[in-house]
XYZ file of N, CA and C in Angstrom:
417
model
N 0.710 -1.127 -0.081
C 0.121 -0.068 0.036
C 0.867 1.095 0.206
N 0.527 1.885 -0.754
C 1.442 3.498 -1.039
C 0.311 4.366 -0.741
N 0.761 5.398 0.052
C 0.078 6.551 0.405
C 0.412 7.544 -0.616
N -0.590 8.105 -1.294
C -0.103 8.899 -2.303
C -0.092 10.401 -1.933
N 0.100 11.500 -2.496
C 0.366 12.743 -2.104
C -1.052 13.566 -1.607
N -1.883 12.738 -1.995
C -3.251 13.154 -1.141
C -3.564 12.730 0.191
N -2.844 11.726 0.556
C -2.837 11.153 1.818
C -1.815 12.006 2.884
N -0.710 12.097 2.251
C 0.630 12.999 3.071
C 0.133 14.388 3.196
N -0.306 14.928 1.892
C -0.281 16.304 2.253
C -1.695 16.869 3.088
N -2.655 15.816 3.025
C -3.888 15.641 3.889
C -3.535 15.443 5.332
N -2.638 14.658 5.561
C -2.357 14.443 7.011
C -1.299 15.822 7.302
N -0.753 16.332 6.515
C 0.070 17.726 6.514
C -0.896 18.642 7.097
N -1.997 18.874 6.370
C -3.180 19.996 6.658
C -3.321 19.689 8.046
N -3.638 18.512 8.345
C -4.600 18.254 9.676
C -3.428 18.424 10.819
N -2.268 18.167 10.552
C -1.303 18.215 11.698
C -1.065 19.745 11.657
N -0.945 20.574 10.732
C -1.027 22.096 10.997
C -2.114 22.519 11.665
N -3.469 21.949 11.740
C -4.601 22.565 12.135
C -4.313 22.196 13.547
N -3.820 20.949 13.758
C -3.728 20.504 15.163
C -2.933 21.122 16.107
N -1.994 21.807 15.492
C -0.918 22.519 16.441
C -1.381 23.667 16.574
N -2.529 24.320 15.845
C -2.974 25.656 16.210
C -4.130 25.544 16.717
N -4.656 24.301 17.230
C -5.981 24.139 17.921
C -6.466 25.067 18.803
N -7.428 25.868 19.147
C -7.699 26.814 19.827
C -7.425 28.068 19.465
N -6.470 28.227 18.397
C -5.940 29.538 18.005
C -6.987 30.359 17.173
N -8.113 29.787 16.876
C -8.913 30.259 15.594
C -8.617 29.458 14.464
N -9.232 29.870 13.281
C -8.853 29.397 11.787
C -7.656 29.695 11.359
N -7.373 28.970 10.625
C -5.989 29.198 9.704
C -6.024 28.468 8.503
N -5.663 29.972 7.696
C -5.759 30.017 6.272
C -5.132 28.745 5.531
N -5.570 28.251 4.239
C -4.798 27.181 3.363
C -3.371 27.940 3.004
N -3.668 29.028 2.933
C -2.696 29.804 2.220
C -1.179 29.794 3.313
N -1.506 30.112 4.246
C -0.492 30.047 5.480
C 0.024 28.604 5.559
N -0.685 27.423 5.508
C -0.334 26.238 5.611
C 0.433 26.190 4.224
N -0.068 26.299 3.386
C 0.890 26.030 2.115
C 2.032 26.717 1.759
N 2.303 28.168 2.335
C 3.444 28.627 2.547
C 4.339 27.901 3.551
N 4.149 27.620 4.770
C 4.562 27.058 5.795
C 5.329 25.688 5.344
N 4.646 25.004 4.529
C 5.041 23.698 3.693
C 5.502 23.558 2.491
N 5.689 24.598 1.919
C 5.967 25.063 0.397
C 5.050 23.760 -0.379
N 3.797 24.098 -0.177
C 3.171 23.333 -0.886
C 2.047 24.168 -1.703
N 1.331 23.406 -2.954
C 0.591 24.171 -3.871
C -1.078 24.625 -3.115
N -1.241 25.756 -2.702
C -2.302 26.314 -2.051
C -3.410 25.580 -2.778
N -3.529 25.639 -4.357
C -4.674 24.917 -5.200
C -4.908 23.205 -4.815
N -3.984 22.830 -4.744
C -3.949 21.345 -4.280
C -4.358 21.102 -2.702
N -4.279 22.032 -2.035
C -4.638 21.563 -0.797
C -6.264 22.223 -0.733
N -6.722 23.179 -1.391
C -7.910 23.571 -1.778
C -8.852 22.060 -2.166
N -8.383 21.687 -3.024
C -8.613 20.203 -3.478
C -8.915 19.132 -2.144
N -7.781 18.885 -1.345
C -8.243 18.204 -0.519
C -8.848 18.460 0.717
N -9.089 19.818 1.197
C -9.781 20.002 2.396
C -11.261 20.036 1.872
N -11.728 19.634 0.596
C -13.270 19.666 0.617
C -13.538 18.599 1.283
N -13.047 17.291 0.796
C -13.462 15.969 1.473
C -13.300 15.890 2.702
N -12.450 16.220 3.538
C -12.020 16.481 4.925
C -12.972 17.262 5.575
N -13.691 18.556 4.885
C -14.854 19.277 5.636
C -15.803 18.231 5.410
N -16.106 17.563 3.973
C -17.429 16.894 4.024
C -17.182 15.452 5.015
N -16.626 14.992 5.576
C -16.418 14.037 6.481
C -16.357 14.381 8.077
N -16.499 15.875 8.129
C -17.016 16.744 9.224
C -15.556 16.324 10.261
N -14.443 16.415 9.617
C -12.937 16.498 10.414
C -12.634 18.036 10.391
N -12.787 18.639 9.730
C -12.649 20.243 9.459
C -14.126 21.041 9.390
N -13.930 22.172 9.709
C -14.945 22.976 9.480
C -14.411 24.509 8.892
N -15.055 25.216 8.168
C -14.643 26.247 7.536
C -15.285 27.603 8.221
N -14.325 28.562 8.304
C -14.870 30.061 8.799
C -14.484 31.145 7.871
N -15.574 31.673 7.390
C -15.746 32.707 6.212
C -15.055 34.059 6.671
N -14.693 34.873 5.513
C -14.387 35.993 5.951
C -13.117 36.616 6.092
N -12.726 37.775 6.623
C -11.449 38.191 5.999
C -10.500 37.463 7.041
N -10.783 36.870 8.155
C -9.615 36.186 8.835
C -10.199 34.798 9.195
N -11.011 34.439 8.229
C -11.556 32.971 7.948
C -10.148 31.954 7.829
N -10.857 30.781 7.812
C -9.814 29.798 7.341
C -10.452 28.391 7.670
N -9.543 27.531 8.139
C -10.313 26.197 8.573
C -9.627 25.864 9.851
N -10.393 25.141 10.719
C -10.020 24.490 12.099
C -10.656 23.155 12.173
N -9.894 22.713 13.156
C -10.285 21.050 13.458
C -11.908 21.053 14.087
N -12.536 20.062 13.428
C -14.173 20.209 13.923
C -13.955 19.121 15.259
N -13.178 18.447 15.764
C -13.243 18.106 17.006
C -11.738 18.256 17.248
N -11.691 17.751 18.479
C -10.181 17.575 19.196
C -9.246 16.944 18.618
N -7.650 17.149 18.661
C -7.001 16.272 17.853
C -7.094 14.961 18.375
N -7.305 14.482 19.641
C -7.149 13.331 20.043
C -8.253 12.404 19.843
N -9.466 12.994 18.972
C -10.346 12.388 18.597
C -10.361 11.836 17.281
N -9.315 12.581 16.404
C -9.640 12.215 15.034
C -8.127 11.315 14.800
N -8.158 10.281 14.245
C -7.261 9.315 14.116
C -6.359 9.542 12.478
N -5.122 8.881 12.118
C -4.688 9.011 11.285
C -5.529 8.148 10.161
N -6.075 7.079 10.648
C -7.147 6.176 9.565
C -8.330 7.006 9.136
N -8.653 7.790 10.068
C -9.624 8.557 9.687
C -9.559 9.441 8.266
N -8.434 9.998 8.191
C -7.763 11.147 7.380
C -7.545 9.975 6.444
N -6.863 9.515 6.295
C -6.298 8.541 5.277
C -7.518 7.769 4.339
N -8.898 7.482 5.248
C -9.811 6.730 4.327
C -10.566 7.525 3.513
N -10.629 9.184 4.247
C -11.324 10.255 3.596
C -10.623 10.591 2.096
N -9.058 10.249 2.220
C -8.485 10.836 1.147
C -7.877 10.001 -0.096
N -7.530 8.427 0.919
C -7.134 7.366 -0.086
C -8.338 6.316 -0.614
N -9.315 6.486 0.369
C -10.423 5.073 0.470
C -10.071 4.013 1.359
N -10.477 2.910 1.275
C -10.632 2.001 2.262
C -8.890 1.437 2.217
N -8.668 1.169 3.316
C -7.260 0.393 3.495
C -7.118 -0.687 3.482
N -6.534 -1.251 2.322
C -6.308 -2.612 1.813
C -5.092 -2.708 1.060
N -3.843 -3.172 1.822
C -2.552 -3.168 1.114
C -2.614 -4.340 0.027
N -3.216 -5.507 0.383
C -3.368 -6.649 -0.557
C -4.835 -6.826 -0.551
N -5.146 -7.289 -1.926
C -6.833 -7.747 -2.151
C -6.446 -9.069 -1.829
N -7.668 -9.435 -0.622
C -8.002 -10.788 -0.438
C -8.622 -11.776 -1.277
N -8.026 -12.691 -1.944
C -9.035 -13.501 -2.792
C -9.540 -14.635 -2.178
N -10.655 -15.221 -2.534
C -11.193 -16.144 -1.602
C -10.774 -17.354 -2.150
N -10.460 -17.539 -3.174
C -9.853 -18.588 -3.925
C -8.446 -18.955 -3.588
N -7.715 -18.199 -2.761
C -6.413 -18.226 -2.572
C -6.225 -19.403 -1.327
N -4.906 -19.690 -1.361
C -4.269 -20.798 -0.484
C -4.811 -19.988 0.859
N -5.011 -20.705 1.949
C -5.696 -20.419 3.179
C -4.545 -19.538 3.775
N -3.134 -20.155 3.775
C -2.053 -19.617 4.446
C -1.966 -18.003 3.941
N -1.782 -17.944 2.607
C -1.608 -16.686 2.090
C -2.794 -15.882 2.458
N -3.667 -16.335 2.115
C -4.975 -15.477 2.575
C -5.027 -14.784 3.946
N -4.803 -15.625 5.001
C -4.664 -15.435 6.237
C -3.453 -14.271 6.800
N -2.337 -14.341 6.063
C -1.344 -13.290 5.881
C -1.670 -12.152 5.326
N -2.467 -12.109 4.093
C -2.961 -10.705 3.650
C -3.737 -10.033 4.999
N -4.494 -10.729 5.510
C -5.773 -10.411 6.413
C -5.048 -9.847 7.490
N -3.655 -10.376 8.029
C -2.872 -10.155 8.990
C -2.318 -8.625 8.589
N -1.748 -8.547 7.629
C -1.007 -7.226 7.133
C -2.105 -6.338 6.927
N -3.480 -6.481 6.381
C -4.358 -5.385 6.623
C -4.538 -4.955 7.993
N -4.829 -5.628 8.667
C -5.317 -5.651 10.210
C -4.304 -5.011 10.959
N -2.966 -5.315 10.812
C -1.888 -4.430 11.207
C -1.659 -2.868 10.989
N -1.845 -2.837 9.628
C -1.832 -1.629 8.867
C -2.821 -0.452 9.283
N -4.029 -1.266 9.764
C -5.319 -0.435 10.265
C -5.104 -0.152 11.487
N -4.509 -1.163 12.358
C -3.979 -0.898 13.896
C -3.518 -0.010 13.896
N -2.365 0.345 13.207
C -1.470 1.473 13.537
C -2.159 2.967 12.852
N -2.673 2.890 12.130
C -3.425 4.103 11.722
C -4.593 4.479 12.444
N -5.195 3.462 13.280
C -6.481 3.741 13.743
C -6.123 4.014 15.275
N -4.889 3.594 15.623
C -4.619 4.069 16.830
C -3.515 4.967 17.078
N -3.082 6.046 16.003
C -2.513 7.030 15.950
C -3.305 8.203 15.671
N -3.293 9.203 16.938
C -4.402 10.202 16.730
C -3.769 11.299 16.064
N -4.366 12.412 15.825
C -3.716 13.455 15.127
C -2.810 14.120 16.269
N -3.397 14.128 17.632
C -2.850 14.688 18.570
C -1.213 14.012 18.979
N -1.232 12.801 18.544
C 0.178 12.239 18.608
C 1.169 12.612 17.518
N 0.448 12.759 16.419
C 1.546 13.363 15.100
C 1.720 14.865 15.353
N 0.951 15.596 15.904
C 1.201 16.879 16.099
C 2.221 17.329 17.310
N 2.368 16.304 18.188
C 3.319 16.378 19.098
C 4.351 15.387 19.161
N 4.524 14.805 17.907
C 5.851 13.829 17.822
C 6.597 14.601 17.979
N 7.900 14.101 18.686
C 9.202 14.407 18.796
C 10.060 13.342 18.180
N 11.047 13.562 17.165
C 11.875 12.714 16.952
C 13.000 12.440 17.726
N 13.242 11.227 17.981
C 14.083 10.827 19.316
C 15.611 10.413 18.090
N 14.978 10.179 16.758
C 16.338 9.977 15.753
C 16.791 8.339 16.007
N 16.118 7.671 16.819
C 16.503 6.107 16.850
C 15.859 5.303 16.099
N 15.171 5.546 15.210
C 14.258 4.935 14.225
C 14.648 4.406 12.866
N 14.845 3.088 12.683
C 15.216 2.833 11.484
C 14.196 2.852 10.341
N 14.707 3.203 9.334
C 14.007 3.251 7.887
C 13.872 2.205 7.254
N 12.854 1.482 6.889
C 12.834 0.373 5.633
C 11.924 0.497 4.679
N 12.368 0.072 3.769
C 11.541 0.446 2.520
C 10.886 -0.786 1.984
N 9.659 -1.098 2.206
C 9.012 -2.411 1.793
C 7.916 -1.976 0.386
N 8.144 -3.077 -0.657
C 7.294 -3.025 -1.672
C 6.416 -4.096 -1.403
N 5.299 -3.805 -1.364
C 3.953 -4.897 -1.114
C 3.221 -5.019 -2.352
């Protein structure tokens, strides 16, 4: 499963809003500038997040976007599902060998578990301790 720029930038938007939670609405222009992203692309991503009731918009000169719920009530899984669709790294085929089918289900469930147990608050307050190894997995 590869997370596209939709998912990556969507998480960026949501993390930026989480970091400013309680300070009022934040403009997409400022998020785009802070992260060197296309404001136009962020505008396309915010609509499904708003429709999913994860963010709310405020109109006017000092308008922008804010989280619709507290950051500890929104998971990475909520955001990824809205922008990427269902979480399924491998298609599980009914006529596949039971051992392989079980493996695919375990992989899917592990990915869902990580995404559904990582809150936006966790992401916004993350501190890199520099002790994590990075692996590249191609599934």
